[in-house]
C-alpha atoms as a printed R data frame, in Angstrom:
    type eleno elety resid chain resno      x       y      z
1   ATOM     1    CA   MET     A     1  1.621 -82.141 29.348
2   ATOM     2    CA   GLU     A     2  2.927 -84.730 26.626
3   ATOM     3    CA   ALA     A     3  6.626 -84.750 27.088
4   ATOM     4    CA   SER     A     4  9.584 -82.589 24.987
5   ATOM     5    CA   PRO     A     5 13.159 -82.794 24.767
6   ATOM     6    CA   ALA     A     6 13.046 -80.517 26.528
7   ATOM     7    CA   VAL     A     7 10.934 -81.837 29.642
8   ATOM     8    CA   PHE     A     8 12.413 -85.126 30.756
9   ATOM     9    CA   ASP     A     9 12.821 -86.919 34.260
10  ATOM    10    CA   ILE     A    10 16.011 -87.187 36.419
11  ATOM    11    CA   ASP     A    11 17.571 -89.591 38.527
12  ATOM    12    CA   LEU     A    12 20.829 -88.983 39.949
13  ATOM    13    CA   ARG     A    13 22.556 -91.838 37.564
14  ATOM    14    CA   SER     A    14 21.980 -90.007 34.624
15  ATOM    15    CA   PHE     A    15 22.668 -86.567 36.229
16  ATOM    16    CA   ALA     A    16 26.058 -86.185 34.743
17  ATOM    17    CA   GLN     A    17 24.699 -87.024 31.055
18  ATOM    18    CA   ASP     A    18 21.603 -84.505 31.196
19  ATOM    19    CA   VAL     A    19 21.927 -82.242 33.239
20  ATOM    20    CA   VAL     A    20 25.573 -81.227 33.334
21  ATOM    21    CA   GLU     A    21 26.991 -82.017 29.806
22  ATOM    22    CA   ARG     A    22 23.473 -81.020 28.413
23  ATOM    23    CA   SER     A    23 23.492 -77.274 30.786
24  ATOM    24    CA   LYS     A    24 26.553 -76.508 28.371
25  ATOM    25    CA   GLN     A    25 24.520 -76.112 25.545
26  ATOM    26    CA   VAL     A    26 21.181 -74.611 27.563
27  ATOM    27    CA   PRO     A    27 21.006 -73.469 30.377
28  ATOM    28    CA   VAL     A    28 19.038 -76.934 32.605
29  ATOM    29    CA   VAL     A    29 15.896 -75.920 35.935
30  ATOM    30    CA   VAL     A    30 15.714 -78.907 37.865
31  ATOM    31    CA   LEU     A    31 12.707 -78.948 40.179
32  ATOM    32    CA   PHE     A    32 12.444 -82.057 42.947
33  ATOM    33    CA   TRP     A    33  8.132 -82.460 43.622
34  ATOM    34    CA   THR     A    34  5.512 -85.358 43.726
35  ATOM    35    CA   ASP     A    35  2.758 -85.966 43.402
36  ATOM    36    CA   GLN     A    36  1.849 -85.749 46.993
37  ATOM    37    CA   VAL     A    37  3.443 -81.625 47.594
38  ATOM    38    CA   PRO     A    38 -0.020 -79.613 45.535
39  ATOM    39    CA   PRO     A    39  2.125 -76.775 45.219
40  ATOM    40    CA   SER     A    40  5.006 -78.844 43.970
41  ATOM    41    CA   VAL     A    41  3.138 -79.891 41.364
42  ATOM    42    CA   ASP     A    42  2.045 -76.593 41.056
43  ATOM    43    CA   THR     A    43  5.460 -75.408 40.135
44  ATOM    44    CA   ARG     A    44  5.879 -78.330 37.569
45  ATOM    45    CA   GLN     A    45  3.429 -76.879 35.612
46  ATOM    46    CA   ALA     A    46  3.910 -73.464 35.347
47  ATOM    47    CA   LEU     A    47  7.736 -74.703 34.492
48  ATOM    48    CA   GLU     A    48  6.272 -77.270 31.934
49  ATOM    49    CA   ARG     A    49  4.449 -74.134 30.007
50  ATOM    50    CA   LEU     A    50  7.309 -72.219 30.611
51  ATOM    51    CA   ALA     A    51  9.518 -74.541 28.964
52  ATOM    52    CA   GLY     A    52  6.257 -74.655 26.331
53  ATOM    53    CA   GLN     A    53  6.797 -71.122 25.590
54  ATOM    54    CA   TYR     A    54 10.377 -69.954 25.342
55  ATOM    55    CA   GLN     A    55 10.627 -73.432 22.805
56  ATOM    56    CA   GLY     A    56 14.112 -75.008 24.432
57  ATOM    57    CA   LYS     A    57 16.076 -71.386 24.941
58  ATOM    58    CA   PHE     A    58 16.230 -73.939 28.788
59  ATOM    59    CA   ALA     A    59 15.519 -78.033 29.728
60  ATOM    60    CA   LEU     A    60 13.868 -78.756 32.002
61  ATOM    61    CA   GLY     A    61 14.512 -81.904 33.940
62  ATOM    62    CA   LEU     A    62 11.871 -83.184 36.485
63  ATOM    63    CA   SER     A    63 13.130 -85.596 40.083
64  ATOM    64    CA   ASP     A    64 10.590 -87.010 41.321
65  ATOM    65    CA   ILE     A    65 11.222 -87.623 44.892
66  ATOM    66    CA   ALA     A    66  8.754 -90.405 45.664
67  ATOM    67    CA   GLN     A    67 10.530 -92.386 43.474
68  ATOM    68    CA   ASP     A    68 14.256 -91.286 44.088
69  ATOM    69    CA   GLN     A    69 15.771 -89.337 46.746
70  ATOM    70    CA   ALA     A    70 19.090 -89.981 46.352
71  ATOM    71    CA   LEU     A    71 19.426 -86.476 43.651
72  ATOM    72    CA   ALA     A    72 17.743 -84.354 46.269
73  ATOM    73    CA   GLN     A    73 19.901 -85.824 49.091
74  ATOM    74    CA   GLN     A    74 22.502 -84.915 46.978
75  ATOM    75    CA   LEU     A    75 22.232 -81.604 46.027
76  ATOM    76    CA   ARG     A    76 20.965 -80.693 50.006
77  ATOM    77    CA   VAL     A    77 17.119 -80.193 49.124
78  ATOM    78    CA   GLN     A    78 15.195 -79.491 51.963
79  ATOM    79    CA   GLY     A    79 12.114 -79.356 50.987
80  ATOM    80    CA   ILE     A    80  9.536 -79.490 48.432
81  ATOM    81    CA   PRO     A    81  9.225 -78.745 45.176
82  ATOM    82    CA   ALA     A    82 12.747 -77.322 45.181
83  ATOM    83    CA   ILE     A    83 14.465 -75.148 42.627
84  ATOM    84    CA   ARG     A    84 18.105 -75.937 41.191
85  ATOM    85    CA   VAL     A    85 19.803 -74.117 38.204
86  ATOM    86    CA   ILE     A    86 22.502 -76.088 36.323
87  ATOM    87    CA   LYS     A    87 24.144 -73.979 33.751
88  ATOM    88    CA   ASP     A    88 27.645 -74.002 32.254
89  ATOM    89    CA   GLY     A    89 28.143 -77.691 34.017
90  ATOM    90    CA   GLN     A    90 27.485 -75.524 37.479
91  ATOM    91    CA   LEU     A    91 25.254 -74.500 39.995
92  ATOM    92    CA   ALA     A    92 23.911 -71.357 39.176
93  ATOM    93    CA   GLU     A    93 21.133 -70.923 40.886
94  ATOM    94    CA   GLN     A    94 18.391 -72.144 43.509
95  ATOM    95    CA   MET     A    95 15.431 -71.380 45.222
96  ATOM    96    CA   GLU     A    96 12.989 -73.303 47.877
97  ATOM    97    CA   GLY     A    97  9.382 -73.394 48.134
98  ATOM    98    CA   PRO     A    98  6.215 -72.580 46.191
99  ATOM    99    CA   GLN     A    99  7.272 -69.920 43.321
100 ATOM   100    CA   GLY     A   100  4.276 -68.069 41.335
101 ATOM   101    CA   GLU     A   101  4.863 -68.149 37.457
102 ATOM   102    CA   SER     A   102  5.912 -64.684 37.458
103 ATOM   103    CA   VAL     A   103  8.380 -65.515 39.973
104 ATOM   104    CA   LEU     A   104  9.949 -68.763 37.343
105 ATOM   105    CA   ARG     A   105 10.249 -66.775 34.641
106 ATOM   106    CA   GLU     A   106 11.965 -64.021 35.856
107 ATOM   107    CA   LEU     A   107 14.351 -66.692 36.332
108 ATOM   108    CA   ILE     A   108 14.423 -67.944 33.197
109 ATOM   109    CA   ASP     A   109 14.966 -64.180 31.961
110 ATOM   110    CA   ARG     A   110 17.722 -63.862 33.831
111 ATOM   111    CA   LEU     A   111 18.827 -67.468 32.043
112 ATOM   112    CA   THR     A   112 18.265 -67.171 28.725
113 ATOM   113    CA   MET     A   113 18.572 -62.722 27.682
114 ATOM   114    CA   SER     A   114 21.487 -61.262 26.664
115 ATOM   115    CA   SER     A   115 22.457 -58.538 28.643
116 ATOM   116    CA   GLY     A   116 21.320 -56.033 26.568
117 ATOM   117    CA   GLU     A   117 17.607 -58.164 27.205
118 ATOM   118    CA   VAL     A   118 18.180 -58.224 30.517
119 ATOM   119    CA   LEU     A   119 19.566 -54.449 31.054
120 ATOM   120    CA   LYS     A   120 16.411 -53.444 28.650
121 ATOM   121    CA   GLU     A   121 14.181 -55.223 31.386
122 ATOM   122    CA   SER     A   122 15.176 -53.914 33.980
123 ATOM   123    CA   LEU     A   123 16.052 -50.832 33.349
124 ATOM   124    CA   ALA     A   124 11.989 -50.915 31.928
125 ATOM   125    CA   ARG     A   125 11.159 -51.376 35.218
126 ATOM   126    CA   HIS     A   126 13.570 -48.430 37.443
127 ATOM   127    CA   LEU     A   127 11.761 -46.325 34.597
128 ATOM   128    CA   GLU     A   128  9.043 -46.862 36.146
129 ATOM   129    CA   ARG     A   129  9.146 -46.729 39.004
130 ATOM   130    CA   GLU     A   130 11.270 -43.443 38.282
131 ATOM   131    CA   ASP     A   131 14.300 -45.005 40.566
132 ATOM   132    CA   TRP     A   132 16.652 -42.473 38.279
133 ATOM   133    CA   ASP     A   133 20.225 -43.998 40.218
134 ATOM   134    CA   ALA     A   134 18.909 -47.393 40.379
135 ATOM   135    CA   ALA     A   135 18.774 -47.111 36.918
136 ATOM   136    CA   LEU     A   136 22.465 -45.301 36.596
137 ATOM   137    CA   ARG     A   137 24.328 -48.315 38.276
138 ATOM   138    CA   ALA     A   138 22.382 -51.093 36.229
139 ATOM   139    CA   LEU     A   139 23.711 -49.287 33.348
140 ATOM   140    CA   GLN     A   140 27.328 -48.383 35.068
141 ATOM   141    CA   GLN     A   141 27.895 -52.086 35.354
142 ATOM   142    CA   ALA     A   142 26.777 -52.970 31.658
143 ATOM   143    CA   ILE     A   143 29.105 -50.744 30.639
144 ATOM   144    CA   ASP     A   144 32.148 -51.920 32.792
145 ATOM   145    CA   GLU     A   145 31.472 -55.317 31.125
146 ATOM   146    CA   GLU     A   146 31.000 -53.998 27.722
147 ATOM   147    CA   PRO     A   147 32.202 -50.690 27.151
148 ATOM   148    CA   ASN     A   148 31.808 -50.629 22.779
149 ATOM   149    CA   ASN     A   149 27.805 -51.225 23.468
150 ATOM   150    CA   PRO     A   150 26.552 -47.583 22.146
151 ATOM   151    CA   ALA     A   151 22.822 -49.170 23.458
152 ATOM   152    CA   PHE     A   152 24.134 -49.061 27.222
153 ATOM   153    CA   LYS     A   153 25.624 -45.432 26.400
154 ATOM   154    CA   VAL     A   154 22.316 -44.269 24.658
155 ATOM   155    CA   GLU     A   155 19.846 -45.243 28.150
156 ATOM   156    CA   TRP     A   156 22.616 -43.702 29.927
157 ATOM   157    CA   ALA     A   157 22.920 -40.097 27.948
158 ATOM   158    CA   ASP     A   158 19.156 -40.262 28.345
159 ATOM   159    CA   ILE     A   159 18.419 -40.834 32.003
160 ATOM   160    CA   LEU     A   160 21.332 -38.364 32.010
161 ATOM   161    CA   ALA     A   161 19.152 -35.862 30.430
162 ATOM   162    CA   ILE     A   162 15.620 -36.454 32.465
163 ATOM   163    CA   GLN     A   163 17.655 -36.103 35.489
164 ATOM   164    CA   GLY     A   164 18.399 -32.383 34.064
165 ATOM   165    CA   ASP     A   165 22.074 -33.084 34.060
166 ATOM   166    CA   VAL     A   166 22.380 -31.301 30.473
167 ATOM   167    CA   GLU     A   167 25.593 -31.069 30.294
168 ATOM   168    CA   GLY     A   168 27.058 -34.871 31.379
169 ATOM   169    CA   ALA     A   169 24.562 -36.670 29.259
170 ATOM   170    CA   ARG     A   170 25.899 -33.943 26.045
171 ATOM   171    CA   THR     A   171 29.321 -35.629 27.087
172 ATOM   172    CA   VAL     A   172 27.838 -39.197 27.054
173 ATOM   173    CA   LEU     A   173 26.283 -38.068 24.380
174 ATOM   174    CA   ALA     A   174 29.324 -37.285 22.026
175 ATOM   175    CA   THR     A   175 31.077 -40.580 22.748
176 ATOM   176    CA   ILE     A   176 28.128 -42.710 20.558
177 ATOM   177    CA   PRO     A   177 28.691 -43.103 17.501
178 ATOM   178    CA   GLU     A   178 26.312 -40.993 14.949
179 ATOM   179    CA   ASP     A   179 25.126 -44.172 13.594
180 ATOM   180    CA   ALA     A   180 23.652 -46.102 16.915
181 ATOM   181    CA   ALA     A   181 20.205 -46.950 17.292
182 ATOM   182    CA   GLU     A   182 18.376 -44.582 19.127
183 ATOM   183    CA   ARG     A   183 21.156 -41.954 19.027
184 ATOM   184    CA   GLU     A   184 18.417 -39.792 18.746
185 ATOM   185    CA   ARG     A   185 15.788 -39.927 21.486
186 ATOM   186    CA   PRO     A   186 18.573 -38.237 24.437
187 ATOM   187    CA   ALA     A   187 19.731 -35.861 21.495
188 ATOM   188    CA   ALA     A   188 16.059 -35.413 20.904
189 ATOM   189    CA   ARG     A   189 15.825 -34.799 24.648
190 ATOM   190    CA   LEU     A   190 18.886 -32.549 25.164
191 ATOM   191    CA   GLN     A   191 17.382 -30.496 21.949
192 ATOM   192    CA   VAL     A   192 14.106 -30.524 23.989
193 ATOM   193    CA   ALA     A   193 15.914 -29.693 27.609
194 ATOM   194    CA   GLU     A   194 17.650 -26.300 26.253
195 ATOM   195    CA   GLU     A   195 14.554 -25.125 24.376
196 ATOM   196    CA   ALA     A   196 12.355 -25.860 27.126
197 ATOM   197    CA   ALA     A   197 15.263 -24.045 29.851
198 ATOM   198    CA   ASP     A   198 13.669 -20.843 27.788
199 ATOM   199    CA   MET     A   199  9.622 -20.828 27.711
200 ATOM   200    CA   GLY     A   200  9.169 -20.001 31.015
201 ATOM   201    CA   ASP     A   201  6.991 -21.573 33.934
202 ATOM   202    CA   LEU     A   202  4.088 -24.632 32.923
203 ATOM   203    CA   GLU     A   203  1.281 -24.290 34.599
204 ATOM   204    CA   ALA     A   204  1.232 -19.746 32.526
205 ATOM   205    CA   ALA     A   205  1.647 -22.050 28.781
206 ATOM   206    CA   LEU     A   206 -0.917 -24.012 29.796
207 ATOM   207    CA   ALA     A   207 -3.455 -21.335 31.661
208 ATOM   208    CA   GLY     A   208 -1.703 -19.588 28.220
209 ATOM   209    CA   VAL     A   209 -3.639 -21.908 25.986
210 ATOM   210    CA   THR     A   210 -6.956 -21.985 28.664
211 ATOM   211    CA   ALA     A   211 -7.286 -18.535 28.150
212 ATOM   212    CA   ASP     A   212 -7.238 -18.697 24.021
213 ATOM   213    CA   GLU     A   213 -7.107 -21.559 22.619
214 ATOM   214    CA   SER     A   214 -6.567 -20.247 19.210
215 ATOM   215    CA   ASP     A   215 -3.037 -18.904 21.170
216 ATOM   216    CA   LEU     A   216 -0.110 -21.068 19.003
217 ATOM   217    CA   GLU     A   217  2.211 -19.913 20.727
218 ATOM   218    CA   ALA     A   218  1.120 -20.457 23.666
219 ATOM   219    CA   ARG     A   219  0.344 -24.400 22.607
220 ATOM   220    CA   TYR     A   220  3.645 -24.611 21.577
221 ATOM   221    CA   ARG     A   221  5.278 -23.536 24.563
222 ATOM   222    CA   ALA     A   222  3.288 -26.333 26.240
223 ATOM   223    CA   ALA     A   223  3.278 -28.823 23.958
224 ATOM   224    CA   ILE     A   224  7.552 -28.149 24.502
225 ATOM   225    CA   LEU     A   225  7.377 -28.227 28.367
226 ATOM   226    CA   LEU     A   226  5.006 -31.128 28.399
227 ATOM   227    CA   ALA     A   227  7.225 -33.217 27.021
228 ATOM   228    CA   GLU     A   228  9.938 -32.265 28.980
229 ATOM   229    CA   ALA     A   229  7.748 -33.557 31.800
230 ATOM   230    CA   ARG     A   230  7.842 -36.795 30.550
231 ATOM   231    CA   ARG     A   231  3.599 -36.117 29.648
232 ATOM   232    CA   TYR     A   232  3.865 -37.078 26.047
233 ATOM   233    CA   GLU     A   233  0.465 -37.917 26.122
234 ATOM   234    CA   GLU     A   234 -0.843 -33.881 26.576
235 ATOM   235    CA   ALA     A   235  2.093 -32.927 24.433
236 ATOM   236    CA   LEU     A   236  1.458 -34.750 21.734
237 ATOM   237    CA   GLU     A   237 -2.405 -34.033 21.785
238 ATOM   238    CA   GLN     A   238 -1.293 -29.966 21.979
239 ATOM   239    CA   ALA     A   239  1.048 -30.386 18.614
240 ATOM   240    CA   MET     A   240 -1.334 -32.324 17.201
241 ATOM   241    CA   THR     A   241 -3.975 -28.820 17.811
242 ATOM   242    CA   ILE     A   242 -1.537 -27.345 15.850
243 ATOM   243    CA   LEU     A   243 -1.203 -29.266 13.229
244 ATOM   244    CA   ALA     A   244 -4.858 -29.249 11.970
245 ATOM   245    CA   THR     A   245 -4.827 -26.130 12.604
246 ATOM   246    CA   ASP     A   246 -2.098 -23.986 10.964
247 ATOM   247    CA   ARG     A   247  0.909 -26.327  9.049
248 ATOM   248    CA   ASP     A   248  2.555 -22.513  8.428
249 ATOM   249    CA   PHE     A   249  3.329 -21.643 12.405
250 ATOM   250    CA   ARG     A   250  6.935 -22.040 12.418
251 ATOM   251    CA   GLU     A   251  6.904 -23.865  9.348
252 ATOM   252    CA   ASP     A   252  4.623 -26.540 10.190
253 ATOM   253    CA   ALA     A   253  6.149 -27.173 13.940
254 ATOM   254    CA   GLY     A   254  3.123 -29.318 14.833
255 ATOM   255    CA   ARG     A   255  4.166 -32.036 12.958
256 ATOM   256    CA   VAL     A   256  8.170 -31.540 13.469
257 ATOM   257    CA   THR     A   257  6.888 -31.408 17.136
258 ATOM   258    CA   MET     A   258  4.608 -34.481 17.372
259 ATOM   259    CA   ILE     A   259  7.552 -36.302 15.201
260 ATOM   260    CA   ARG     A   260 10.386 -34.846 18.070
261 ATOM   261    CA   ILE     A   261  7.828 -36.460 21.038
262 ATOM   262    CA   MET     A   262  7.129 -39.428 19.695
263 ATOM   263    CA   THR     A   263 11.382 -39.972 19.000
264 ATOM   264    CA   LEU     A   264 11.147 -39.416 23.029
265 ATOM   265    CA   LEU     A   265  9.201 -41.732 23.445
266 ATOM   266    CA   GLY     A   266 10.846 -44.492 22.351
267 ATOM   267    CA   LYS     A   267 10.853 -47.917 19.687
268 ATOM   268    CA   GLY     A   268  7.265 -49.661 20.267
269 ATOM   269    CA   SER     A   269  5.648 -47.550 22.562
270 ATOM   270    CA   GLU     A   270  1.877 -47.158 22.128
271 ATOM   271    CA   VAL     A   271  1.094 -43.774 22.320
272 ATOM   272    CA   ALA     A   272  3.703 -42.791 19.655
273 ATOM   273    CA   THR     A   273  2.159 -45.668 17.062
274 ATOM   274    CA   ARG     A   274 -1.178 -43.943 18.018
275 ATOM   275    CA   TYR     A   275 -0.328 -40.310 17.579
276 ATOM   276    CA   ARG     A   276  1.259 -41.278 14.451
277 ATOM   277    CA   ARG     A   277 -1.621 -42.894 12.635
278 ATOM   278    CA   ARG     A   278 -3.379 -39.903 13.849
279 ATOM   279    CA   MET     A   279 -0.818 -37.473 11.208
280 ATOM   280    CA   PHE     A   280 -0.778 -39.725  9.083
281 ATOM   281    CA   ASN     A   281 -4.260 -40.206  8.617
282 ATOM   282    CA   PHE     A   282 -4.622 -35.868  8.424
283 ATOM   283    CA   MET     A   283 -1.236 -35.398  6.399
284 ATOM   284    CA   HIS     A   284 -3.041 -37.855  3.574
């Protein structure tokens, strides 16, 4: 790869200026490597690719131990490849041994993302596994650090609602400004939960749809109960059928219910985008 300002060779003499001082502007990842150790070459190539992709959000300093071992000794490198991360003039992280590109990307994300971005990535992983306790721990830490950040409280209220803690979710929601981004998501989830509480069993609602496909009341119950169970695509399909069958049913409940369910999915949802397009095409 052609050298760039974000990728440069270093040694002990240039370390103070090129790494320590530079790290006060952007994190500097220092890689100890050599051509004689193939895994270290792979790590170098992966980090160079990431340096290009992240476009200056971090710098990559390369120390070839075949040329000079003084810096490696200074930083107590035990094996090759080895990584040392310098941030704000201090040693921030270190890794020993070969690292896959996904691990390196996670490292760079931790170094370059804002706290909100890190939280979003962490929450996405916890929510995908439905690890509510881990998600709430991450949120509590974030809120302790930034108590006035409404984005954290939005996620907190939403997870409480998912867990069925309606009162807790309502209490948190009351502390979030009305104009906060995505506040409508936990608000909609609470509305769905409260409505679903009076609708009985999901399987019974689905059985009602199977027994009589023209029964829009059964479809409506199924849509709400499916949404509460986070089976969003099935819920949207029921609501889409209501929309296509009778716009007057419950004052256009098919369209309104689709909008509510898409709100639960949040911004950037592929499923929401697809059904929003279907709804628009049907109505126009």
